[in-house]
């Protein structure tokens, strides 16, 4: 008897929780048309250059843990790159010794890097068409990775 009572209470609780969440989700709408451009954040990868101008894009062989250090960017250059990107309005979300991840609005990516439609779905990476003069000595490429493919 006690087990039947416990299972009944548990079932009622599950139905109550499911009803609460399904009704609140049904009442919630997310009209993308109303989301301002400056609210849509794009994430991109920035490939950094060393002082001699080399980057991981210059690798002639596949990059491995044994040869990646050859392309490591000097700490002061990484910091200067971050500073210049932040001055333009980008946020730095992560970094390593050869790349940065940056975030910004679609409008900002268009204005700074010439990427016309950075939120368009694509089957390949979307690369910058412009690297501003103040960044050319620090950045080899900026690209928005293609969206993941879910099966």
CSV table of C-alpha atoms in Angstrom, one decimal:
chain,number,residue,atom,x,y,z
A,1,UNK,CA,0.0,0.0,0.0
A,2,UNK,CA,2.8,2.4,0.9
A,3,UNK,CA,4.6,1.7,-2.4
A,4,UNK,CA,1.4,2.4,-4.4
A,5,UNK,CA,0.9,5.6,-2.5
A,6,UNK,CA,4.5,6.8,-3.1
A,7,UNK,CA,4.3,5.9,-6.8
A,8,UNK,CA,1.0,7.8,-7.1
A,9,UNK,CA,2.5,10.9,-5.4
A,10,UNK,CA,5.6,10.7,-7.6
A,11,UNK,CA,3.5,10.3,-10.8
A,12,UNK,CA,1.4,13.3,-9.8
A,13,UNK,CA,4.5,15.4,-9.2
A,14,UNK,CA,6.0,14.4,-12.6
A,15,UNK,CA,2.8,15.4,-14.4
A,16,UNK,CA,2.6,18.7,-12.5
A,17,UNK,CA,6.2,19.5,-13.3
A,18,UNK,CA,5.8,18.6,-16.9
A,19,UNK,CA,2.6,20.7,-17.2
A,20,UNK,CA,4.3,23.7,-15.5
A,21,UNK,CA,7.2,23.6,-17.9
A,22,UNK,CA,5.3,22.9,-21.0
A,23,UNK,CA,2.7,25.6,-20.4
A,24,UNK,CA,5.4,28.2,-19.6
A,25,UNK,CA,7.4,27.2,-22.7
A,26,UNK,CA,4.3,27.5,-24.9
A,27,UNK,CA,3.7,31.0,-23.6
A,28,UNK,CA,7.2,32.1,-24.4
A,29,UNK,CA,8.1,33.4,-27.9
A,30,UNK,CA,11.4,34.3,-29.3
A,31,UNK,CA,10.8,36.5,-32.4
A,32,UNK,CA,14.3,36.7,-34.0
A,33,UNK,CA,13.1,39.6,-36.2
A,34,UNK,CA,12.9,41.7,-33.0
A,35,UNK,CA,16.4,40.9,-31.8
A,36,UNK,CA,18.6,43.9,-32.5
A,37,UNK,CA,21.8,43.4,-34.5
A,38,UNK,CA,24.0,44.4,-31.6
A,39,UNK,CA,22.4,41.7,-29.5
A,40,UNK,CA,23.4,38.9,-32.0
A,41,UNK,CA,26.9,38.0,-31.1
A,42,UNK,CA,29.2,36.2,-33.6
A,43,UNK,CA,32.2,34.2,-32.5
A,44,UNK,CA,35.2,34.1,-34.7
A,45,UNK,CA,38.8,32.8,-34.6
A,46,UNK,CA,41.8,35.1,-35.1
A,47,UNK,CA,45.0,33.6,-36.3
A,48,UNK,CA,47.9,35.6,-34.9
A,49,UNK,CA,51.3,36.4,-36.5
A,50,UNK,CA,54.6,36.2,-34.8
A,51,UNK,CA,57.0,39.2,-35.0
A,52,UNK,CA,58.6,37.7,-38.1
A,53,UNK,CA,55.2,37.5,-39.8
A,54,UNK,CA,54.8,33.7,-39.6
A,55,UNK,CA,51.6,32.0,-38.4
A,56,UNK,CA,50.1,28.5,-38.2
A,57,UNK,CA,48.8,29.2,-41.7
A,58,UNK,CA,52.4,29.0,-42.9
A,59,UNK,CA,52.8,25.4,-41.7
A,60,UNK,CA,54.0,23.0,-44.5
A,61,UNK,CA,53.3,19.9,-42.5
A,62,UNK,CA,50.3,19.0,-40.3
A,63,UNK,CA,50.4,20.7,-36.9
A,64,UNK,CA,51.2,18.5,-33.9
A,65,UNK,CA,52.1,18.9,-30.3
A,66,UNK,CA,55.7,18.6,-31.3
A,67,UNK,CA,55.8,21.4,-33.9
A,68,UNK,CA,53.2,23.8,-32.8
A,69,UNK,CA,55.6,25.7,-30.6
A,70,UNK,CA,57.5,26.8,-33.7
A,71,UNK,CA,54.5,29.1,-34.5
A,72,UNK,CA,54.0,30.4,-30.9
A,73,UNK,CA,53.3,34.1,-30.9
A,74,UNK,CA,55.2,36.3,-28.4
A,75,UNK,CA,53.2,37.3,-25.3
A,76,UNK,CA,53.5,41.0,-25.9
A,77,UNK,CA,52.1,40.6,-29.5
A,78,UNK,CA,49.2,38.6,-28.1
A,79,UNK,CA,48.5,41.3,-25.6
A,80,UNK,CA,48.8,44.1,-28.2
A,81,UNK,CA,46.4,42.2,-30.5
A,82,UNK,CA,43.9,41.8,-27.8
A,83,UNK,CA,44.1,45.5,-26.9
A,84,UNK,CA,43.6,46.6,-30.5
A,85,UNK,CA,40.6,44.3,-31.0
A,86,UNK,CA,39.0,45.4,-27.8
A,87,UNK,CA,39.5,49.1,-28.9
A,88,UNK,CA,37.5,48.2,-32.0
A,89,UNK,CA,34.7,46.8,-29.9
A,90,UNK,CA,35.4,43.1,-29.8
A,91,UNK,CA,35.4,41.0,-26.7
A,92,UNK,CA,38.1,38.3,-26.3
A,93,UNK,CA,36.5,35.1,-25.2
A,94,UNK,CA,39.6,32.8,-25.1
A,95,UNK,CA,43.2,32.6,-26.3
A,96,UNK,CA,46.1,30.3,-26.7
A,97,UNK,CA,49.6,30.9,-28.1
A,98,UNK,CA,48.6,31.0,-31.7
A,99,UNK,CA,44.9,32.2,-31.9
A,100,UNK,CA,42.3,34.3,-30.2
A,101,UNK,CA,38.5,33.8,-30.0
A,102,UNK,CA,36.6,37.0,-30.4
A,103,UNK,CA,33.0,38.0,-30.1
A,104,UNK,CA,31.1,40.9,-31.6
A,105,UNK,CA,28.0,42.0,-33.4
A,106,UNK,CA,27.3,41.1,-37.0
A,107,UNK,CA,27.5,44.8,-37.8
A,108,UNK,CA,30.9,45.1,-36.2
A,109,UNK,CA,32.3,42.1,-38.2
A,110,UNK,CA,31.0,43.7,-41.4
A,111,UNK,CA,32.5,47.1,-40.6
A,112,UNK,CA,35.9,45.9,-39.4
A,113,UNK,CA,36.6,42.8,-41.4
A,114,UNK,CA,34.3,43.2,-44.5
A,115,UNK,CA,32.3,40.1,-43.7
A,116,UNK,CA,29.0,40.9,-45.4
A,117,UNK,CA,26.6,38.4,-43.9
A,118,UNK,CA,28.3,36.9,-40.8
A,119,UNK,CA,25.2,35.1,-39.6
A,120,UNK,CA,24.4,33.4,-42.9
A,121,UNK,CA,24.5,29.6,-42.6
A,122,UNK,CA,27.4,28.3,-44.6
A,123,UNK,CA,28.9,25.0,-45.5
A,124,UNK,CA,32.4,26.4,-45.1
A,125,UNK,CA,34.3,28.9,-42.9
A,126,UNK,CA,33.6,32.6,-43.6
A,127,UNK,CA,36.9,34.5,-43.9
A,128,UNK,CA,37.6,38.2,-43.5
A,129,UNK,CA,38.0,40.1,-46.7
A,130,UNK,CA,39.7,43.0,-45.0
A,131,UNK,CA,42.3,43.1,-42.2
A,132,UNK,CA,42.5,46.8,-41.0
A,133,UNK,CA,45.9,48.4,-41.4
A,134,UNK,CA,46.4,48.6,-37.6
A,135,UNK,CA,46.0,44.9,-37.3
A,136,UNK,CA,47.8,43.6,-40.4
A,137,UNK,CA,51.2,43.1,-38.6
A,138,UNK,CA,49.4,41.1,-35.9
A,139,UNK,CA,46.7,39.1,-37.6
A,140,UNK,CA,47.0,36.6,-40.4
A,141,UNK,CA,43.3,35.7,-40.7
A,142,UNK,CA,39.9,36.1,-39.1
A,143,UNK,CA,37.3,33.5,-39.8
A,144,UNK,CA,33.9,32.5,-38.6
A,145,UNK,CA,33.8,28.7,-38.4
A,146,UNK,CA,31.1,26.8,-40.3
A,147,UNK,CA,28.2,25.8,-38.1
A,148,UNK,CA,28.4,22.3,-36.7
A,149,UNK,CA,26.5,19.5,-38.4
A,150,UNK,CA,24.1,17.6,-36.1
A,151,UNK,CA,22.9,14.2,-37.2
